[in-house]
PDB file of C-alpha atoms in Angstrom:
ATOM      1  CA  MET A   1       8.404  -1.478 -42.430  1.00 29.00           C
ATOM      2  CA  ASN A   2       8.065  -1.663 -38.669  1.00 35.00           C
ATOM      3  CA  GLU A   3      11.234  -1.241 -36.652  1.00 37.00           C
ATOM      4  CA  PRO A   4      12.373  -4.619 -35.245  1.00 37.00           C
ATOM      5  CA  ASN A   5      10.933  -5.430 -31.837  1.00 43.00           C
ATOM      6  CA  VAL A   6       8.727  -2.345 -31.734  1.00 46.00           C
ATOM      7  CA  ASP A   7       5.142  -3.378 -31.031  1.00 46.00           C
ATOM      8  CA  THR A   8       2.657  -2.443 -33.733  1.00 40.00           C
ATOM      9  CA  GLY A   9      -0.379  -1.383 -31.719  1.00 43.00           C
ATOM     10  CA  THR A  10      -2.882  -3.762 -33.304  1.00 47.00           C
ATOM     11  CA  SER A  11      -6.188  -4.700 -31.639  1.00 54.00           C
ATOM     12  CA  PRO A  12      -5.754  -6.333 -28.230  1.00 63.00           C
ATOM     13  CA  ASP A  13      -5.577 -10.109 -28.291  1.00 84.00           C
ATOM     14  CA  ALA A  14      -8.000 -11.579 -25.724  1.00 92.00           C
ATOM     15  CA  THR A  15      -5.976 -14.781 -25.442  1.00 94.00           C
ATOM     16  CA  ALA A  16      -2.772 -12.847 -24.718  1.00 94.00           C
ATOM     17  CA  THR A  17      -4.579 -10.688 -22.173  1.00 96.00           C
ATOM     18  CA  ASP A  18      -6.032 -13.732 -20.414  1.00 96.00           C
ATOM     19  CA  HIS A  19      -2.558 -15.298 -20.309  1.00 96.00           C
ATOM     20  CA  THR A  20      -1.070 -12.206 -18.666  1.00 96.00           C
ATOM     21  CA  ARG A  21      -3.897 -11.983 -16.142  1.00 96.00           C
ATOM     22  CA  SER A  22      -3.529 -15.666 -15.205  1.00 96.00           C
ATOM     23  CA  ARG A  23       0.224 -15.384 -14.698  1.00 95.00           C
ATOM     24  CA  TYR A  24      -0.120 -12.390 -12.377  1.00 96.00           C
ATOM     25  CA  ASP A  25      -2.995 -13.960 -10.465  1.00 97.00           C
ATOM     26  CA  LEU A  26      -0.804 -17.024  -9.953  1.00 96.00           C
ATOM     27  CA  ALA A  27       2.179 -14.972  -8.775  1.00 96.00           C
ATOM     28  CA  ALA A  28       0.234 -12.554  -6.581  1.00 96.00           C
ATOM     29  CA  PRO A  29       0.570 -14.463  -3.252  1.00 95.00           C
ATOM     30  CA  VAL A  30       4.380 -14.564  -3.497  1.00 96.00           C
ATOM     31  CA  TYR A  31       5.048 -11.564  -5.736  1.00 95.00           C
ATOM     32  CA  ASP A  32       6.352  -9.245  -3.031  1.00 93.00           C
ATOM     33  CA  LEU A  33       8.599 -11.955  -1.645  1.00 93.00           C
ATOM     34  CA  MET A  34      10.059 -12.673  -5.097  1.00 91.00           C
ATOM     35  CA  GLU A  35      10.833  -9.012  -5.704  1.00 92.00           C
ATOM     36  CA  TRP A  36      11.974  -8.137  -2.182  1.00 92.00           C
ATOM     37  CA  PRO A  37      15.758  -7.992  -2.912  1.00 92.00           C
ATOM     38  CA  ILE A  38      15.513  -5.762  -5.988  1.00 91.00           C
ATOM     39  CA  GLU A  39      12.698  -3.721  -4.460  1.00 92.00           C
ATOM     40  CA  ARG A  40      14.781  -2.938  -1.406  1.00 89.00           C
ATOM     41  CA  GLY A  41      17.984  -2.426  -3.387  1.00 88.00           C
ATOM     42  CA  LEU A  42      16.768  -0.378  -6.354  1.00 92.00           C
ATOM     43  CA  TYR A  43      13.078   0.001  -7.020  1.00 94.00           C
ATOM     44  CA  ARG A  44      12.059   1.692  -3.794  1.00 95.00           C
ATOM     45  CA  SER A  45      14.267   4.748  -4.275  1.00 95.00           C
ATOM     46  CA  TRP A  46      13.296   5.006  -7.954  1.00 97.00           C
ATOM     47  CA  ARG A  47       9.594   4.943  -7.063  1.00 97.00           C
ATOM     48  CA  GLU A  48      10.007   7.641  -4.433  1.00 97.00           C
ATOM     49  CA  THR A  49      11.876   9.927  -6.837  1.00 97.00           C
ATOM     50  CA  LEU A  50       9.340   9.386  -9.614  1.00 98.00           C
ATOM     51  CA  TRP A  51       6.278  10.124  -7.506  1.00 98.00           C
ATOM     52  CA  ALA A  52       7.854  13.247  -5.999  1.00 97.00           C
ATOM     53  CA  GLU A  53       7.551  14.868  -9.436  1.00 96.00           C
ATOM     54  CA  VAL A  54       3.898  13.961 -10.070  1.00 97.00           C
ATOM     55  CA  ASP A  55       1.666  17.009  -9.593  1.00 94.00           C
ATOM     56  CA  GLY A  56      -1.825  15.751 -10.452  1.00 96.00           C
ATOM     57  CA  PRO A  57      -4.213  16.477  -8.853  1.00 98.00           C
ATOM     58  CA  GLN A  58      -6.014  13.707 -10.791  1.00 98.00           C
ATOM     59  CA  VAL A  59      -3.638  10.834 -11.514  1.00 98.00           C
ATOM     60  CA  LEU A  60      -4.046   7.440 -13.165  1.00 98.00           C
ATOM     61  CA  GLU A  61      -1.713   4.655 -12.091  1.00 98.00           C
ATOM     62  CA  ILE A  62      -1.675   1.818 -14.601  1.00 98.00           C
ATOM     63  CA  GLY A  63      -0.703  -1.545 -13.129  1.00 98.00           C
ATOM     64  CA  VAL A  64      -0.899  -0.872  -9.399  1.00 98.00           C
ATOM     65  CA  GLY A  65       0.086  -4.499  -8.746  1.00 97.00           C
ATOM     66  CA  THR A  66       0.395  -5.260  -5.046  1.00 98.00           C
ATOM     67  CA  GLY A  67       0.359  -1.550  -4.187  1.00 98.00           C
ATOM     68  CA  LYS A  68       4.067  -0.843  -3.909  1.00 98.00           C
ATOM     69  CA  ASN A  69       3.654   2.743  -5.074  1.00 98.00           C
ATOM     70  CA  ILE A  70       0.840   3.652  -2.695  1.00 98.00           C
ATOM     71  CA  PRO A  71       3.132   4.811   0.163  1.00 97.00           C
ATOM     72  CA  TYR A  72       4.720   7.334  -2.241  1.00 98.00           C
ATOM     73  CA  TYR A  73       1.556   8.992  -3.539  1.00 98.00           C
ATOM     74  CA  PRO A  74       1.950  12.759  -2.995  1.00 97.00           C
ATOM     75  CA  GLU A  75      -0.255  14.739  -0.643  1.00 95.00           C
ATOM     76  CA  GLY A  76      -3.168  16.480  -2.315  1.00 95.00           C
ATOM     77  CA  VAL A  77      -3.265  14.025  -5.208  1.00 97.00           C
ATOM     78  CA  HIS A  78      -6.069  11.580  -5.937  1.00 98.00           C
ATOM     79  CA  VAL A  79      -4.867   8.409  -7.658  1.00 98.00           C
ATOM     80  CA  THR A  80      -7.135   6.092  -9.585  1.00 98.00           C
ATOM     81  CA  ALA A  81      -5.108   2.880  -9.589  1.00 98.00           C
ATOM     82  CA  ILE A  82      -6.000   0.043 -11.957  1.00 98.00           C
ATOM     83  CA  ASP A  83      -4.795  -3.481 -12.542  1.00 98.00           C
ATOM     84  CA  LEU A  84      -5.703  -6.377 -14.817  1.00 97.00           C
ATOM     85  CA  SER A  85      -5.239  -8.982 -12.087  1.00 98.00           C
ATOM     86  CA  PRO A  86      -7.815  -9.478  -9.303  1.00 98.00           C
ATOM     87  CA  GLY A  87      -5.157 -11.279  -7.279  1.00 98.00           C
ATOM     88  CA  MET A  88      -2.840  -8.290  -7.375  1.00 98.00           C
ATOM     89  CA  LEU A  89      -5.643  -5.862  -6.545  1.00 98.00           C
ATOM     90  CA  LYS A  90      -6.560  -7.897  -3.474  1.00 98.00           C
ATOM     91  CA  ARG A  91      -3.096  -7.227  -2.083  1.00 98.00           C
ATOM     92  CA  ALA A  92      -3.098  -3.588  -3.177  1.00 98.00           C
ATOM     93  CA  ARG A  93      -6.268  -3.046  -1.151  1.00 98.00           C
ATOM     94  CA  ARG A  94      -4.463  -4.228   1.972  1.00 98.00           C
ATOM     95  CA  VAL A  95      -1.732  -1.643   1.381  1.00 98.00           C
ATOM     96  CA  ALA A  96      -4.319   1.082   0.773  1.00 98.00           C
ATOM     97  CA  ASP A  97      -6.018   0.142   4.046  1.00 98.00           C
ATOM     98  CA  ARG A  98      -2.700   0.634   5.856  1.00 97.00           C
ATOM     99  CA  HIS A  99      -2.381   4.117   4.339  1.00 98.00           C
ATOM    100  CA  PRO A 100      -5.742   5.815   4.926  1.00 97.00           C
ATOM    101  CA  GLU A 101      -4.088   9.196   4.419  1.00 97.00           C
ATOM    102  CA  LYS A 102      -3.637   8.410   0.713  1.00 97.00           C
ATOM    103  CA  GLN A 103      -6.425   9.309  -1.702  1.00 97.00           C
ATOM    104  CA  VAL A 104      -6.723   6.208  -3.872  1.00 98.00           C
ATOM    105  CA  THR A 105      -9.474   4.445  -5.788  1.00 98.00           C
ATOM    106  CA  LEU A 106      -8.674   0.882  -6.875  1.00 98.00           C
ATOM    107  CA  ARG A 107     -10.330  -0.608  -9.953  1.00 98.00           C
ATOM    108  CA  GLU A 108      -9.948  -3.786 -11.989  1.00 98.00           C
ATOM    109  CA  MET A 109      -9.348  -2.700 -15.577  1.00 98.00           C
ATOM    110  CA  ASP A 110      -7.405  -3.514 -18.745  1.00 98.00           C
ATOM    111  CA  ALA A 111      -4.896  -0.822 -19.746  1.00 98.00           C
ATOM    112  CA  GLN A 112      -5.697  -1.607 -23.391  1.00 98.00           C
ATOM    113  CA  ALA A 113      -9.352  -0.558 -22.939  1.00 97.00           C
ATOM    114  CA  LEU A 114      -9.642   2.118 -20.261  1.00 98.00           C
ATOM    115  CA  ASP A 115     -13.132   2.838 -18.965  1.00 97.00           C
ATOM    116  CA  PHE A 116     -12.581   6.593 -18.622  1.00 98.00           C
ATOM    117  CA  ALA A 117     -13.651   9.610 -20.627  1.00 98.00           C
ATOM    118  CA  VAL A 118     -11.290  11.622 -22.797  1.00 98.00           C
ATOM    119  CA  GLU A 119      -8.984  13.940 -20.822  1.00 97.00           C
ATOM    120  CA  THR A 120      -9.904  12.692 -17.357  1.00 98.00           C
ATOM    121  CA  PHE A 121      -6.435  12.798 -15.773  1.00 98.00           C
ATOM    122  CA  ASP A 122      -3.632  15.301 -15.321  1.00 98.00           C
ATOM    123  CA  ASP A 123      -0.894  12.656 -15.181  1.00 98.00           C
ATOM    124  CA  VAL A 124      -0.420   8.957 -15.876  1.00 98.00           C
ATOM    125  CA  VAL A 125       2.102   6.837 -13.978  1.00 98.00           C
ATOM    126  CA  ALA A 126       3.247   3.255 -14.498  1.00 98.00           C
ATOM    127  CA  THR A 127       6.179   1.410 -12.968  1.00 98.00           C
ATOM    128  CA  PHE A 128       7.461  -1.760 -14.649  1.00 97.00           C
ATOM    129  CA  VAL A 129       4.106  -2.314 -16.369  1.00 98.00           C
ATOM    130  CA  PHE A 130       4.444  -1.884 -20.123  1.00 98.00           C
ATOM    131  CA  CYS A 131       6.733  -4.901 -20.273  1.00 96.00           C
ATOM    132  CA  SER A 132       3.631  -7.006 -19.596  1.00 96.00           C
ATOM    133  CA  VAL A 133       0.753  -5.164 -21.311  1.00 98.00           C
ATOM    134  CA  PRO A 134       0.037  -7.496 -24.261  1.00 97.00           C
ATOM    135  CA  ASP A 135      -0.271  -4.605 -26.722  1.00 97.00           C
ATOM    136  CA  PRO A 136       1.792  -1.801 -25.179  1.00 97.00           C
ATOM    137  CA  ILE A 137       1.164   0.753 -27.903  1.00 98.00           C
ATOM    138  CA  GLN A 138      -2.575   0.305 -27.521  1.00 98.00           C
ATOM    139  CA  GLY A 139      -2.193   0.748 -23.761  1.00 98.00           C
ATOM    140  CA  LEU A 140      -0.091   3.870 -24.224  1.00 98.00           C
ATOM    141  CA  ARG A 141      -2.606   5.264 -26.720  1.00 98.00           C
ATOM    142  CA  GLU A 142      -5.374   4.714 -24.212  1.00 98.00           C
ATOM    143  CA  ALA A 143      -3.297   6.502 -21.573  1.00 98.00           C
ATOM    144  CA  LEU A 144      -2.843   9.402 -24.000  1.00 98.00           C
ATOM    145  CA  ARG A 145      -6.572   9.529 -24.717  1.00 98.00           C
ATOM    146  CA  VAL A 146      -7.541   9.899 -21.054  1.00 98.00           C
ATOM    147  CA  THR A 147      -4.821  12.481 -20.284  1.00 98.00           C
ATOM    148  CA  ARG A 148      -5.519  16.210 -20.489  1.00 98.00           C
ATOM    149  CA  SER A 149      -3.601  18.346 -22.979  1.00 97.00           C
ATOM    150  CA  GLY A 150      -0.178  19.107 -21.531  1.00 97.00           C
ATOM    151  CA  GLY A 151      -0.481  16.286 -19.000  1.00 98.00           C
ATOM    152  CA  GLY A 152       2.446  14.049 -18.222  1.00 98.00           C
ATOM    153  CA  LEU A 153       3.428  10.397 -18.584  1.00 98.00           C
ATOM    154  CA  HIS A 154       5.846   9.082 -15.925  1.00 98.00           C
ATOM    155  CA  LEU A 155       7.328   5.615 -16.417  1.00 98.00           C
ATOM    156  CA  LEU A 156       9.872   3.334 -14.832  1.00 98.00           C
ATOM    157  CA  GLU A 157      10.541   0.428 -17.191  1.00 97.00           C
ATOM    158  CA  HIS A 158      12.897  -2.407 -17.913  1.00 95.00           C
ATOM    159  CA  MET A 159      13.459  -3.099 -21.600  1.00 95.00           C
ATOM    160  CA  ARG A 160      15.806  -4.487 -24.200  1.00 95.00           C
ATOM    161  CA  ALA A 161      19.422  -3.679 -23.406  1.00 95.00           C
ATOM    162  CA  SER A 162      21.622  -1.476 -25.583  1.00 94.00           C
ATOM    163  CA  PRO A 163      24.682  -3.774 -25.888  1.00 96.00           C
ATOM    164  CA  SER A 164      24.016  -5.898 -28.974  1.00 96.00           C
ATOM    165  CA  TRP A 165      25.092  -9.219 -27.451  1.00 96.00           C
ATOM    166  CA  LEU A 166      22.813  -8.738 -24.446  1.00 96.00           C
ATOM    167  CA  ALA A 167      19.941  -7.512 -26.624  1.00 96.00           C
ATOM    168  CA  ARG A 168      20.167 -10.692 -28.719  1.00 97.00           C
ATOM    169  CA  LEU A 169      20.178 -12.857 -25.601  1.00 97.00           C
ATOM    170  CA  MET A 170      17.125 -11.065 -24.232  1.00 97.00           C
ATOM    171  CA  GLU A 171      15.301 -11.563 -27.522  1.00 97.00           C
ATOM    172  CA  VAL A 172      16.021 -15.295 -27.415  1.00 98.00           C
ATOM    173  CA  LEU A 173      14.752 -15.541 -23.833  1.00 97.00           C
ATOM    174  CA  ASP A 174      11.762 -13.237 -24.327  1.00 97.00           C
ATOM    175  CA  GLY A 175       9.328 -15.929 -25.491  1.00 96.00           C
ATOM    176  CA  PRO A 176       9.995 -18.425 -22.698  1.00 97.00           C
ATOM    177  CA  MET A 177      10.000 -15.668 -20.057  1.00 95.00           C
ATOM    178  CA  HIS A 178       6.682 -14.336 -21.301  1.00 96.00           C
ATOM    179  CA  TRP A 179       5.111 -17.785 -21.252  1.00 96.00           C
ATOM    180  CA  LEU A 180       6.306 -18.389 -17.690  1.00 95.00           C
ATOM    181  CA  THR A 181       5.649 -14.975 -16.161  1.00 95.00           C
ATOM    182  CA  GLY A 182       3.574 -12.832 -18.518  1.00 95.00           C
ATOM    183  CA  VAL A 183       6.517 -10.415 -18.828  1.00 96.00           C
ATOM    184  CA  HIS A 184       8.393  -9.455 -22.003  1.00 97.00           C
ATOM    185  CA  ILE A 185      12.057  -8.689 -21.376  1.00 96.00           C
ATOM    186  CA  ALA A 186      12.979  -7.328 -24.818  1.00 96.00           C
ATOM    187  CA  ARG A 187      10.487  -4.523 -25.323  1.00 97.00           C
ATOM    188  CA  GLN A 188      11.555  -1.183 -26.846  1.00 96.00           C
ATOM    189  CA  THR A 189       9.400   0.969 -24.630  1.00 97.00           C
ATOM    190  CA  VAL A 190      10.891   4.336 -25.553  1.00 97.00           C
ATOM    191  CA  GLN A 191       9.965   3.765 -29.191  1.00 97.00           C
ATOM    192  CA  ASN A 192       6.550   2.487 -28.150  1.00 98.00           C
ATOM    193  CA  VAL A 193       5.860   5.692 -26.202  1.00 98.00           C
ATOM    194  CA  GLU A 194       6.615   7.772 -29.284  1.00 98.00           C
ATOM    195  CA  ALA A 195       4.627   5.455 -31.576  1.00 98.00           C
ATOM    196  CA  ALA A 196       1.595   5.908 -29.308  1.00 98.00           C
ATOM    197  CA  GLY A 197       1.676   9.678 -29.871  1.00 98.00           C
ATOM    198  CA  TRP A 198       3.351  10.979 -26.716  1.00 98.00           C
ATOM    199  CA  THR A 199       5.990  13.727 -26.932  1.00 98.00           C
ATOM    200  CA  LEU A 200       9.158  12.570 -25.186  1.00 98.00           C
ATOM    201  CA  ASP A 201      10.678  14.900 -22.604  1.00 98.00           C
ATOM    202  CA  GLU A 202      13.478  12.844 -21.085  1.00 97.00           C
ATOM    203  CA  VAL A 203      14.829   9.295 -20.990  1.00 97.00           C
ATOM    204  CA  SER A 204      17.196   8.563 -18.108  1.00 96.00           C
ATOM    205  CA  THR A 205      19.335   5.446 -17.821  1.00 94.00           C
ATOM    206  CA  LEU A 206      19.123   3.912 -14.355  1.00 94.00           C
ATOM    207  CA  SER A 207      21.367   0.878 -14.766  1.00 89.00           C
ATOM    208  CA  TRP A 208      24.139  -0.659 -16.793  1.00 85.00           C
ATOM    209  CA  GLY A 209      23.157  -1.620 -20.321  1.00 88.00           C
ATOM    210  CA  ASP A 210      20.141   0.719 -20.414  1.00 92.00           C
ATOM    211  CA  ILE A 211      17.934  -2.115 -19.141  1.00 95.00           C
ATOM    212  CA  TYR A 212      16.227   0.101 -16.554  1.00 96.00           C
ATOM    213  CA  ARG A 213      15.122   3.538 -17.681  1.00 97.00           C
ATOM    214  CA  ARG A 214      12.942   6.386 -16.518  1.00 98.00           C
ATOM    215  CA  ILE A 215      10.775   7.939 -19.218  1.00 98.00           C
ATOM    216  CA  THR A 216       8.912  11.239 -19.032  1.00 98.00           C
ATOM    217  CA  ALA A 217       6.649  12.496 -21.804  1.00 98.00           C
ATOM    218  CA  HIS A 218       3.635  14.756 -22.261  1.00 98.00           C
ATOM    219  CA  LYS A 219       0.500  15.103 -24.342  1.00 98.00           C
ATOM    220  CA  SER A 220       0.988  17.877 -26.853  1.00 96.00           C
ATOM    221  CA  PRO A 221      -1.946  20.152 -27.719  1.00 89.00           C
ATOM    222  CA  ASP A 222      -3.838  19.092 -30.840  1.00 76.00           C
TER     223      ASP A 222
END
């Protein structure tokens, strides 16, 4: 039996993917404004710390969004940054243009069906993305496929809280929130990472209730 609330990794649902894309395209013009308070208060420092530990030199960023991570890309690293939403990518390109010193290639692509060969990248990074990938295990399996043996997975994620009363509330609100925004708020991303075949290295709690966590994992040799 599948563990409750752990996604099963079935074939991607085109309708669900289209829904997510449409929600992010709709939000793209005001996305940075909506997230400004939490970005300034929390996310920015978490992003900087995360990227400081990414070695590369070939890195895949899944879900580049409006390009908030681009200023933190390390020197000497080339990042291939993908997103499902054309609206988000349009804004990410503006950020990339303001940072010509960063080595970045932007591409429109679905995380559930990556258009890259096996073992293309040394590291994969995603920040607050696998809450919205329709089939997160499939996306994480694809990330594993394109990562070289021993390569790392670096995630910042929000997910279902640990306190039982809050977890139940998040589960109740998950459906309406997903319909409105394309985001799931009750995912169990740590379990999804393991289910996709990654070897966990560390899970760090970043906030009360375990809602925000940093996850590091690697691809074990076959």
